[in-house]
Short mmCIF file of N, CA and C in Angstrom, two decimals:
data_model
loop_
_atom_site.label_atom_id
_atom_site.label_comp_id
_atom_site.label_asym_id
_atom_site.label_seq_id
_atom_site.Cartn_x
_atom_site.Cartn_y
_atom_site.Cartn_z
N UNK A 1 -26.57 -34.09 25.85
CA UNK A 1 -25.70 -33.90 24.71
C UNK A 1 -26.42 -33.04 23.67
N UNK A 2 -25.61 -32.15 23.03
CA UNK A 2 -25.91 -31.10 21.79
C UNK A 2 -25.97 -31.97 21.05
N UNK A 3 -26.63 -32.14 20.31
CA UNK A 3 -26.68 -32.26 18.13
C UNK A 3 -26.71 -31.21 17.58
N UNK A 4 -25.74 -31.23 16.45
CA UNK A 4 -25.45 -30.04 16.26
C UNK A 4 -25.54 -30.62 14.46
N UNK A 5 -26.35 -29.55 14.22
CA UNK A 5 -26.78 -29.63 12.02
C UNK A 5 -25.41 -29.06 11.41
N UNK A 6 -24.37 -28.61 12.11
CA UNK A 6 -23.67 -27.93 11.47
C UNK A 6 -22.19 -26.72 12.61
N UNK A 7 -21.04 -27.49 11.64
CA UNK A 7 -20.45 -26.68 12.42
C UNK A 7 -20.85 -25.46 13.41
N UNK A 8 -20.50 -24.67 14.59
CA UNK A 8 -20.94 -23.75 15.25
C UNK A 8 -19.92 -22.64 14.13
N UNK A 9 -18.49 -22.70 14.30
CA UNK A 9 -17.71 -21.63 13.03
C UNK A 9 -17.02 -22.18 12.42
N UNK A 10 -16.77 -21.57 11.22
CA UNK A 10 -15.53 -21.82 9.67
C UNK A 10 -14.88 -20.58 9.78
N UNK A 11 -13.84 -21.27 9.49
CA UNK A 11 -12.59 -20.40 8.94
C UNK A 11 -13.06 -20.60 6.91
N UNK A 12 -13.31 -19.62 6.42
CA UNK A 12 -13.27 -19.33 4.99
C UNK A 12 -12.56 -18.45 4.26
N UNK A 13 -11.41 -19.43 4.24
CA UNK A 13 -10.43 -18.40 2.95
C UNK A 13 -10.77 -18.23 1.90
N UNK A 14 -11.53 -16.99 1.58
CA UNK A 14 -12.26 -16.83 0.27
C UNK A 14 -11.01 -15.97 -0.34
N UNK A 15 -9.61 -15.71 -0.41
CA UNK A 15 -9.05 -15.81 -1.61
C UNK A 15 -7.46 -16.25 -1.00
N UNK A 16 -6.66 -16.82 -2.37
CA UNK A 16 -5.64 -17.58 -1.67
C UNK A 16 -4.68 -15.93 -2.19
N UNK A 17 -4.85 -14.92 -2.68
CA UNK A 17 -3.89 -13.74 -3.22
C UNK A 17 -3.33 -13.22 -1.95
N UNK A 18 -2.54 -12.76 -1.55
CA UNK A 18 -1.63 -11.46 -0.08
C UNK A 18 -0.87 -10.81 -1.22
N UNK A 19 -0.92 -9.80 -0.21
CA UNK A 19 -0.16 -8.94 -0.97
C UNK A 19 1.66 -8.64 -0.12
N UNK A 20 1.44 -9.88 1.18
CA UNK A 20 2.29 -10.02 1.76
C UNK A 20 3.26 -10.77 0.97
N UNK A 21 4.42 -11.61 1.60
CA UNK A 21 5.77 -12.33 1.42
C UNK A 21 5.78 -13.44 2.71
N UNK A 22 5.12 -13.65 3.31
CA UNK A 22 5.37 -15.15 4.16
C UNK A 22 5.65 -16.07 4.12
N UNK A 23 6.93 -16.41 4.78
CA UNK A 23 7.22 -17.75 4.47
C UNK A 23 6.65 -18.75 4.92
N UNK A 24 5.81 -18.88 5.92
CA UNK A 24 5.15 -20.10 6.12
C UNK A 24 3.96 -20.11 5.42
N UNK A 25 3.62 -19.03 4.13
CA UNK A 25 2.29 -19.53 3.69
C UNK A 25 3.06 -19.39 1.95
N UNK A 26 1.62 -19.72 1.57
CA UNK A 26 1.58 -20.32 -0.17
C UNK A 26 1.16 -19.31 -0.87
N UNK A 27 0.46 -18.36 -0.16
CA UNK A 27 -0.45 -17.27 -0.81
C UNK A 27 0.21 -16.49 -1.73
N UNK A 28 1.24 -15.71 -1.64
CA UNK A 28 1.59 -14.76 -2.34
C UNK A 28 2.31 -15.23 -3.83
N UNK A 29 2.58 -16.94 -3.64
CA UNK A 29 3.07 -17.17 -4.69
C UNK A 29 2.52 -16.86 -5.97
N UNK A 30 1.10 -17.13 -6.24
CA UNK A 30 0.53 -16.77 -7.63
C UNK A 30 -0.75 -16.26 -7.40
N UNK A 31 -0.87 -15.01 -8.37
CA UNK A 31 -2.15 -14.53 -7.79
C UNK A 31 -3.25 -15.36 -8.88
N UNK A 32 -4.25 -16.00 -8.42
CA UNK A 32 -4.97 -16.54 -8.57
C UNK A 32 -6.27 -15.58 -9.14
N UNK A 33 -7.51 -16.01 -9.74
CA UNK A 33 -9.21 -15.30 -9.69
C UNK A 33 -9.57 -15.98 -8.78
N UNK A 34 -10.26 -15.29 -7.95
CA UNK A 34 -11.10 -16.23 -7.17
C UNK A 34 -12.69 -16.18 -7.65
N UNK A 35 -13.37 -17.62 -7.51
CA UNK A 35 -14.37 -17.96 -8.68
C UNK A 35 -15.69 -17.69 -8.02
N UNK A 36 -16.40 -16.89 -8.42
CA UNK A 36 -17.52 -16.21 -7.78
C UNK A 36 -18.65 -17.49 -7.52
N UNK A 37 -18.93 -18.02 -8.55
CA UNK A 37 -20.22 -18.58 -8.65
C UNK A 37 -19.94 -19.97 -6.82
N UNK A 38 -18.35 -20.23 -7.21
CA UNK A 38 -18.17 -21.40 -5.99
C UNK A 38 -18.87 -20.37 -4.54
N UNK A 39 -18.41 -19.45 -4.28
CA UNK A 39 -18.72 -18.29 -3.42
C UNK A 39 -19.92 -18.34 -3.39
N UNK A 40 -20.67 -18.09 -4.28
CA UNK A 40 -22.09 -18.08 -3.71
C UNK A 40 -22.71 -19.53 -3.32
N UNK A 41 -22.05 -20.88 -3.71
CA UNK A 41 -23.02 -21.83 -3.18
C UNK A 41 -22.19 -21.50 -1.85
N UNK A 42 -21.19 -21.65 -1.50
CA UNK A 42 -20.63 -21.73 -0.36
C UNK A 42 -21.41 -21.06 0.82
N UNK A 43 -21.77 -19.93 0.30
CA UNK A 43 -22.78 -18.90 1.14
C UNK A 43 -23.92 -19.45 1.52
N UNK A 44 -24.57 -19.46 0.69
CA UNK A 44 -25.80 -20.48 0.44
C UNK A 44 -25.93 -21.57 1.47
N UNK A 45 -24.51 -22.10 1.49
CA UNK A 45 -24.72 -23.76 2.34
C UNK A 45 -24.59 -23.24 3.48
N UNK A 46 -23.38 -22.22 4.04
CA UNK A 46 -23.27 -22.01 5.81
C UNK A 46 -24.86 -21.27 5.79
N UNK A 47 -25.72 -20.10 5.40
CA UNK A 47 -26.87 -20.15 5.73
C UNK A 47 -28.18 -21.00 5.89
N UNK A 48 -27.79 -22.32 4.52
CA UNK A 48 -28.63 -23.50 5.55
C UNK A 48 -28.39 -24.13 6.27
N UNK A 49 -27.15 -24.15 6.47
CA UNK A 49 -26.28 -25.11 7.68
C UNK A 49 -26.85 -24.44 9.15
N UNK A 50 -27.40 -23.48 9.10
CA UNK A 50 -27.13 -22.37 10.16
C UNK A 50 -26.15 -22.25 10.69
N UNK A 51 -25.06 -22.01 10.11
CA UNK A 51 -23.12 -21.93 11.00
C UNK A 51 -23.88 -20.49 12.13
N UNK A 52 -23.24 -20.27 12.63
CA UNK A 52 -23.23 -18.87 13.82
C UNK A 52 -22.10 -17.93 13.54
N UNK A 53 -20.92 -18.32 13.15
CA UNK A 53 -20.01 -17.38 12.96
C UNK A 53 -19.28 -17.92 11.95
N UNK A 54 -18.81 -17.00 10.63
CA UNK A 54 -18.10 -17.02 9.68
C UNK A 54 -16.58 -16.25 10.12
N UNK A 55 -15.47 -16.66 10.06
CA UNK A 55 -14.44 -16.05 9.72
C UNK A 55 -13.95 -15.90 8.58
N UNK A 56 -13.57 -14.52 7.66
CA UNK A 56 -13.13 -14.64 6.49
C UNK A 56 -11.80 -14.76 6.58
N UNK A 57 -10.33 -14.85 5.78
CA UNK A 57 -10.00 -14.95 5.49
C UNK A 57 -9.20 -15.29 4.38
N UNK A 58 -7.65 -15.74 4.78
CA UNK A 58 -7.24 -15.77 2.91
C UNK A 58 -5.62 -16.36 3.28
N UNK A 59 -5.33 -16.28 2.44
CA UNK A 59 -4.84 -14.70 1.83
C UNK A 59 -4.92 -13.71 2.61
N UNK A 60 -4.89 -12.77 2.13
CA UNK A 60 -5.72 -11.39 2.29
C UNK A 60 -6.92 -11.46 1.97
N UNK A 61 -8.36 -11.17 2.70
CA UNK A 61 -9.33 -11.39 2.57
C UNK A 61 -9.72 -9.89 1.94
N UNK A 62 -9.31 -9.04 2.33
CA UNK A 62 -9.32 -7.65 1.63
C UNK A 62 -9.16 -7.86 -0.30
N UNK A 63 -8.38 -8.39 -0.10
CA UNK A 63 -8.41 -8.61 -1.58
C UNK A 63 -9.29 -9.46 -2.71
N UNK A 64 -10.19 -9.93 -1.93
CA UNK A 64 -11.32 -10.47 -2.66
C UNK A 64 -12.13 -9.31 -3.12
N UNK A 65 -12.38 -8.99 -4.27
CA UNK A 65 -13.10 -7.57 -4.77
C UNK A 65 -14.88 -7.96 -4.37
N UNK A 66 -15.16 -9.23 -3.78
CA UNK A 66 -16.62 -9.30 -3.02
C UNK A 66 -17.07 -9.86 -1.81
N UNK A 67 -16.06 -9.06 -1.09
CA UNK A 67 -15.81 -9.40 0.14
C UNK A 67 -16.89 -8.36 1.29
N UNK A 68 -17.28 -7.57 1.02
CA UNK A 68 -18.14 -7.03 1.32
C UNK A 68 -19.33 -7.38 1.17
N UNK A 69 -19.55 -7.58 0.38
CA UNK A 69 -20.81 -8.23 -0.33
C UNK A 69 -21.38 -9.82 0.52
N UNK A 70 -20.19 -10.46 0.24
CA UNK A 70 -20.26 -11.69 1.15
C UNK A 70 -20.21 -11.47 2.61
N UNK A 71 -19.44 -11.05 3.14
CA UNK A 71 -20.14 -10.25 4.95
C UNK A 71 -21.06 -10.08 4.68
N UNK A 72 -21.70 -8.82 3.91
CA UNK A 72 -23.20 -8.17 3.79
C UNK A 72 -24.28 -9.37 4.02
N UNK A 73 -24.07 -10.43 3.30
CA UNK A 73 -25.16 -11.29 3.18
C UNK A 73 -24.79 -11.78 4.57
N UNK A 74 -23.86 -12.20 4.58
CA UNK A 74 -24.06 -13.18 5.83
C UNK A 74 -24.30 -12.53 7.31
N UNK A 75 -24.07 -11.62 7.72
CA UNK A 75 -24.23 -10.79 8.60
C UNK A 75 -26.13 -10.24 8.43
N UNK A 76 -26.32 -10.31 6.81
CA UNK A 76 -27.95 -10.11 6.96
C UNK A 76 -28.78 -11.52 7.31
N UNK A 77 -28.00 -12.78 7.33
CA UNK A 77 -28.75 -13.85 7.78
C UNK A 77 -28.52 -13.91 9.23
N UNK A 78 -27.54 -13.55 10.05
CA UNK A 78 -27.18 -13.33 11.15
C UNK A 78 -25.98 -14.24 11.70
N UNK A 79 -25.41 -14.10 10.44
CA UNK A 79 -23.84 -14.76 10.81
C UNK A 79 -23.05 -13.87 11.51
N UNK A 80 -22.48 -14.28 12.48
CA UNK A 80 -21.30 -13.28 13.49
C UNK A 80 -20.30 -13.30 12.26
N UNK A 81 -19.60 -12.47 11.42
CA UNK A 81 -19.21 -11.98 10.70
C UNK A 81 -17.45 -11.66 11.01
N UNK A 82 -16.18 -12.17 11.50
CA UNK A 82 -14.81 -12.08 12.10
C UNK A 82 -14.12 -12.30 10.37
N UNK A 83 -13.05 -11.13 10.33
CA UNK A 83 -12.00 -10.70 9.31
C UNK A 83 -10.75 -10.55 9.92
N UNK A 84 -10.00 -11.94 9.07
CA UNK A 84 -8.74 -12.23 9.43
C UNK A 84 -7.91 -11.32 8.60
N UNK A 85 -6.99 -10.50 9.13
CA UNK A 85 -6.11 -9.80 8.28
C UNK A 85 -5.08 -9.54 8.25
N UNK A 86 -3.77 -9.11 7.80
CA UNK A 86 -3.12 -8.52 7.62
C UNK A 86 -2.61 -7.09 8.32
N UNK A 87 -4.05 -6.22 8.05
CA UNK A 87 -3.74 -4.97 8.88
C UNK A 87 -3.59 -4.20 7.46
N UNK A 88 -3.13 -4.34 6.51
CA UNK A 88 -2.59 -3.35 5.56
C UNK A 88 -3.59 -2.73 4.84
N UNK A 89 -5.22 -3.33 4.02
CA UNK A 89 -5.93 -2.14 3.93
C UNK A 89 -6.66 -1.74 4.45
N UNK A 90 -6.47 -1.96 6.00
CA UNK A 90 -7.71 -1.57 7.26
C UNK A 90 -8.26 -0.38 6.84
N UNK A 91 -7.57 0.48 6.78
CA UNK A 91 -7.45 2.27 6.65
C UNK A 91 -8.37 2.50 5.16
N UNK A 92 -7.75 1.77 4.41
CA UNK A 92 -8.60 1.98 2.75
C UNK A 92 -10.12 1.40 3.06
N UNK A 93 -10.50 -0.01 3.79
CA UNK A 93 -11.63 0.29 3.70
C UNK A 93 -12.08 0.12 5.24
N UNK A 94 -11.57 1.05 5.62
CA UNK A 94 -12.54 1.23 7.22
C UNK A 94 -14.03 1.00 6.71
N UNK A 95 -14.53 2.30 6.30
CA UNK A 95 -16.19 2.42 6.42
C UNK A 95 -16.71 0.88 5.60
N UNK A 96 -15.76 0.52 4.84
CA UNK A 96 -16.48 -0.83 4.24
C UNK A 96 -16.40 -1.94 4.84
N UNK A 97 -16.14 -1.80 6.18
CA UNK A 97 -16.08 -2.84 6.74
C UNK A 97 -17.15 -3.09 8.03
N UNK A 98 -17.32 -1.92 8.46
CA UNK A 98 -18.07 -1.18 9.53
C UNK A 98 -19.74 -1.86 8.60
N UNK A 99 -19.68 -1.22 7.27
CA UNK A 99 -21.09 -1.46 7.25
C UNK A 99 -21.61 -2.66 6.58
N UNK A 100 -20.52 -3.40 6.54
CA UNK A 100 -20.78 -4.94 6.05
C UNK A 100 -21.03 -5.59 6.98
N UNK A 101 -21.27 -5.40 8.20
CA UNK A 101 -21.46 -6.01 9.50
C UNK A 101 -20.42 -6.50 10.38
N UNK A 102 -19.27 -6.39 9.65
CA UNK A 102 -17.78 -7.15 10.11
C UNK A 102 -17.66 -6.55 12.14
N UNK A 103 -17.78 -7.39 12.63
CA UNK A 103 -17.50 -6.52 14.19
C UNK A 103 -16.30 -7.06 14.94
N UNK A 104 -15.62 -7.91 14.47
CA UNK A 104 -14.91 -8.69 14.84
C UNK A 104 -13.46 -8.54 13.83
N UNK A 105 -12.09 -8.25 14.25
CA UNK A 105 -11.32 -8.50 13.10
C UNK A 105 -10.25 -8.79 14.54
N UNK A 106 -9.23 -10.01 13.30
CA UNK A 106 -8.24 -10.49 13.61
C UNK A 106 -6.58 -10.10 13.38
N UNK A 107 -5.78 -9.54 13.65
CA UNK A 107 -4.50 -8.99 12.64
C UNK A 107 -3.64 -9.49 13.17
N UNK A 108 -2.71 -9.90 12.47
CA UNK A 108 -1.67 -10.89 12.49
C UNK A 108 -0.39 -9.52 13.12
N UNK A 109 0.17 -10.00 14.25
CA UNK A 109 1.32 -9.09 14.85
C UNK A 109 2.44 -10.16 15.20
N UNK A 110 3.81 -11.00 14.82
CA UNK A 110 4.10 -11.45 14.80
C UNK A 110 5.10 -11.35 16.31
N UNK A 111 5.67 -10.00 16.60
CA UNK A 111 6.68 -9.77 17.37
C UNK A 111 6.63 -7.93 16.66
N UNK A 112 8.23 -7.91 17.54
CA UNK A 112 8.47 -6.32 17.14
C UNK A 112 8.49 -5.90 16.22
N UNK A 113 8.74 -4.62 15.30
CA UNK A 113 8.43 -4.10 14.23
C UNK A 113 9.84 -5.08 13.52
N UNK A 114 10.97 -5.08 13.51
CA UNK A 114 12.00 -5.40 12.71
C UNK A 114 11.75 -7.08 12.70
N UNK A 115 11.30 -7.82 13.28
CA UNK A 115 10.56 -9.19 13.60
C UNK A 115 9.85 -9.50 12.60
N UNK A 116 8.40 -8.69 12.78
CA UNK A 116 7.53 -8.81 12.31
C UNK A 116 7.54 -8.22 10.95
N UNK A 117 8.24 -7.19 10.51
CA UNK A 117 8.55 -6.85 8.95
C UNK A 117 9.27 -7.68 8.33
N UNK A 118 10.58 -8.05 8.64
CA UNK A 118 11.01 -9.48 7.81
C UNK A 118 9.87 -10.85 7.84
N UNK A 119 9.24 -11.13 8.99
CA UNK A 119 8.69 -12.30 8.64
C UNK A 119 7.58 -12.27 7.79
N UNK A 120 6.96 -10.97 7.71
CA UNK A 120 5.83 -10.68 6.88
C UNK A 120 6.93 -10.34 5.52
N UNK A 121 7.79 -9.95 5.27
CA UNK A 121 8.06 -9.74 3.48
C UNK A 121 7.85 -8.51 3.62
N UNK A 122 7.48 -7.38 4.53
CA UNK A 122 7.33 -6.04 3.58
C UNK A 122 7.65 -5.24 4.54
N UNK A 123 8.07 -3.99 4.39
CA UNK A 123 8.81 -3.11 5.23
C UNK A 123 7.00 -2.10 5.82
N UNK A 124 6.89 -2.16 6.72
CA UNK A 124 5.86 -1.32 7.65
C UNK A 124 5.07 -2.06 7.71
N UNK A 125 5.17 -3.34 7.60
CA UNK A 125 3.96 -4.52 7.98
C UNK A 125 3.19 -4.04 9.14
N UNK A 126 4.49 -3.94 10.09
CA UNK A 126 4.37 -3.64 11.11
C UNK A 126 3.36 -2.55 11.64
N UNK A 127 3.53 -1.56 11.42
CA UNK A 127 2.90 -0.24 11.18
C UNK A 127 1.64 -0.40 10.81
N UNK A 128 1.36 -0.71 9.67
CA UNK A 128 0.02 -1.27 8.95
C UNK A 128 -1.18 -2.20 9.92
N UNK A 129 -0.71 -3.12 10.84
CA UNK A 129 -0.85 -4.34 12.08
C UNK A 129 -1.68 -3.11 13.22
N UNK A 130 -0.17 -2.48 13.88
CA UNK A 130 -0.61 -1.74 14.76
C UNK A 130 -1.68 -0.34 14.87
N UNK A 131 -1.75 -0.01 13.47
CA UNK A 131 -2.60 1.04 13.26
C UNK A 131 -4.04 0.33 12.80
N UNK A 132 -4.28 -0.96 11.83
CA UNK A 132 -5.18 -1.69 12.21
C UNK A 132 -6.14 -1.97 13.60
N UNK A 133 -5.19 -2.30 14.50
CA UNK A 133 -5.93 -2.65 15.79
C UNK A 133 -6.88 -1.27 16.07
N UNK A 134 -5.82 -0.57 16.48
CA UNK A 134 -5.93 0.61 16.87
C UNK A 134 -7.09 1.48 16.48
N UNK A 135 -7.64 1.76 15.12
CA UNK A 135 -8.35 1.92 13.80
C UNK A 135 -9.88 1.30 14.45
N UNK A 136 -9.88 -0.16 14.39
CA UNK A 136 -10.50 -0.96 14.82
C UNK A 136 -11.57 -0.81 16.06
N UNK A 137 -10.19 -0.58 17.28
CA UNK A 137 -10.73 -0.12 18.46
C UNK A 137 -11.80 1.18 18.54
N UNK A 138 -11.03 1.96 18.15
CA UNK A 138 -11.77 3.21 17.64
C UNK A 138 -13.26 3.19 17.06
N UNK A 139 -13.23 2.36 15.90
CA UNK A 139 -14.73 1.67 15.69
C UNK A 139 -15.69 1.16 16.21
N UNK A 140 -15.26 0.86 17.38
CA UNK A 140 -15.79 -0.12 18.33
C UNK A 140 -15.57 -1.71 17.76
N UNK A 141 -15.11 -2.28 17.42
CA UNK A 141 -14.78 -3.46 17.03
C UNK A 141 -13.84 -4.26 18.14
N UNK A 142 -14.47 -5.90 18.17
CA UNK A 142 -13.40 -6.12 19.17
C UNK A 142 -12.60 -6.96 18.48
N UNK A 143 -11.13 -6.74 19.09
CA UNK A 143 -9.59 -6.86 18.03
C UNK A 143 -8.95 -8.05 18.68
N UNK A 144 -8.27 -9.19 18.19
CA UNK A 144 -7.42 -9.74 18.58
C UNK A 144 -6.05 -9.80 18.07
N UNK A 145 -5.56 -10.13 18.49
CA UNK A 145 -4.11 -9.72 17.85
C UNK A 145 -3.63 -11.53 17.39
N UNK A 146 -3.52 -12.10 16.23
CA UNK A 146 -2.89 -13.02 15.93
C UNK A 146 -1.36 -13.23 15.59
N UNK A 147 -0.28 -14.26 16.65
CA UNK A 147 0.64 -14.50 16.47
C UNK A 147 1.05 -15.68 15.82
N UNK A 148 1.87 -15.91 14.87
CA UNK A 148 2.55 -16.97 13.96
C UNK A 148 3.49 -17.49 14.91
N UNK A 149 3.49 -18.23 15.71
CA UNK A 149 4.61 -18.64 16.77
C UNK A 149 5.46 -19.35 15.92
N UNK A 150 7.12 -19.16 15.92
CA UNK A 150 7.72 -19.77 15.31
C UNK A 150 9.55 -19.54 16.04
N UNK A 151 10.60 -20.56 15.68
CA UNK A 151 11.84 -20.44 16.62
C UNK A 151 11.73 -18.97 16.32
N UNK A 152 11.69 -17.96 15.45
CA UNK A 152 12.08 -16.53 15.69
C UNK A 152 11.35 -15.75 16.52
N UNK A 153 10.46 -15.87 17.16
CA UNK A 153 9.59 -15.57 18.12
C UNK A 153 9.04 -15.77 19.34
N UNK A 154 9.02 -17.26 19.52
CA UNK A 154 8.69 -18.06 20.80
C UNK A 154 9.57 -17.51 21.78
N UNK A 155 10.50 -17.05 22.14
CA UNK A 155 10.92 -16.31 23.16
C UNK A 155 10.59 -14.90 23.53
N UNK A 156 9.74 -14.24 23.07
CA UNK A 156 9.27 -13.16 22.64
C UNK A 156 7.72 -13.16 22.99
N UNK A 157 7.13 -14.40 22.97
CA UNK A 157 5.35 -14.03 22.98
C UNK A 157 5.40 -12.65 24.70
N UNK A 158 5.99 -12.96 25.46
CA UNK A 158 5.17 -12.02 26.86
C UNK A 158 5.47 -11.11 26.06
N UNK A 159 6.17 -10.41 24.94
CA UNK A 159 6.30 -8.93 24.55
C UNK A 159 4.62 -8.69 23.27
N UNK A 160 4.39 -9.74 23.39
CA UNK A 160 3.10 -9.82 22.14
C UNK A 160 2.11 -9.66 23.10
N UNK A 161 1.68 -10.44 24.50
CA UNK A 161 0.91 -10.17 25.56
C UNK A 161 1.04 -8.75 25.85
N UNK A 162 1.67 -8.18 26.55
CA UNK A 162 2.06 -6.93 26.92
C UNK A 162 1.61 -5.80 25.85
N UNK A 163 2.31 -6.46 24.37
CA UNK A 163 1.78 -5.15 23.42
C UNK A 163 -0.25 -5.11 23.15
N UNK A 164 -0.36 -6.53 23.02
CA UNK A 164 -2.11 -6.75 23.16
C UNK A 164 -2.66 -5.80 24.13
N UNK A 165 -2.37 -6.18 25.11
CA UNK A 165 -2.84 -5.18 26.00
C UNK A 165 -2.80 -3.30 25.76
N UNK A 166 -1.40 -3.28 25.58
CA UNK A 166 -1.34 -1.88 25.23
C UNK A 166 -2.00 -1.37 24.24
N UNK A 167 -2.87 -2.17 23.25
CA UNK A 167 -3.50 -1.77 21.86
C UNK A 167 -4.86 -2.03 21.97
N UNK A 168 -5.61 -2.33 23.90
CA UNK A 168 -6.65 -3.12 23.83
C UNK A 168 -7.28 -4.24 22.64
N UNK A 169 -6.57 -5.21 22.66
CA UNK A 169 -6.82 -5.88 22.24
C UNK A 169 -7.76 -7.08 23.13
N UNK A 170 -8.97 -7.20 22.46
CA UNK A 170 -9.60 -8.48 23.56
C UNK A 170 -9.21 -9.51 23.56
N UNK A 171 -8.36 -10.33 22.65
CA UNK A 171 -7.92 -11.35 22.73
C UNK A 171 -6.41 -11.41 21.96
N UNK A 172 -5.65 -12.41 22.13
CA UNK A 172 -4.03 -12.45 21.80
C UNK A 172 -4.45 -14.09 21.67
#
């Protein structure tokens, strides 16, 4: 048997802000500050914890204005470093993501573009998702594609398999 000092990974939503419309989440309702000083013990503890892999998230994890910064460190202690997203400012900060150590990102693809734009709240969600991956790949980053399974979709996942594939995605 393992003993283990500390989770192996966290999911860390370091901000609750999107700039999405989802109805199954809380985020976009009020944009919030998110409080730096909590951030840094938080950091602090998964590096003595020794965690192995951090996932950021949110919200929109993009929208934390020290979100870089926080990869940076943790990726310099040798945290596996995975960014849950959206897809929408992949493009704005490609290179800032590349050199924060991030190698891993997640983007939420719900179903087809007219699917997946109403359930996300914004018209080219869609677009934003698929050019993410894509973006990604290109980087060398390996991409999974995250689905919100829900009655508007569950008949639909083999078209989310099928598109994973078509976007090399390593995981769905």
């Amino acid at each position: 048997m393992i003993n283990l000092s500390a989770p192996i990974s966290i999911v860390w939503e370091i901000t609750n802000n999107c700039n999405y419309k989802c109805p199954h989440c809380r985020a976009y309702k009020k944009f919030v500050k998110d409080d730096e000083s909590i951030e840094y013990l938080i950091i602090n503890e998964l590096i003595e914890s020794k965690v192995l892999l951090v996932n950021l998230s949110g919200g929109e994890p993009l929208l934390n204005p020290r979100i870089f910064k926080i990869a940076k460190r943790l990726f310099m202690e040798n945290i596996y470093v995975v960014l849950s997203t959206n897809g929408y400012y992949y493009s704005k900060f490609r290179k800032e993501i590349i050199d924060a150590g991030i190698k891993f990102i997640q983007v939420s693809l719900d179903g087809k573009e007219e699917l997946h734009d109403k359930f996300r709240g914004i018209k080219g969600a869609y677009d934003k998702a698929v050019e993410a991956l894509l973006m990604a790949k290109e980087d060398g980053l390996r991409t999974q594609m995250n689905v919100t399974i829900t009655s508007d979709n569950v008949n639909n996942l083999e078209w989310n398999y099928h598109k994973a594939k078509e976007l090399g995605c390593d995981n769905v």
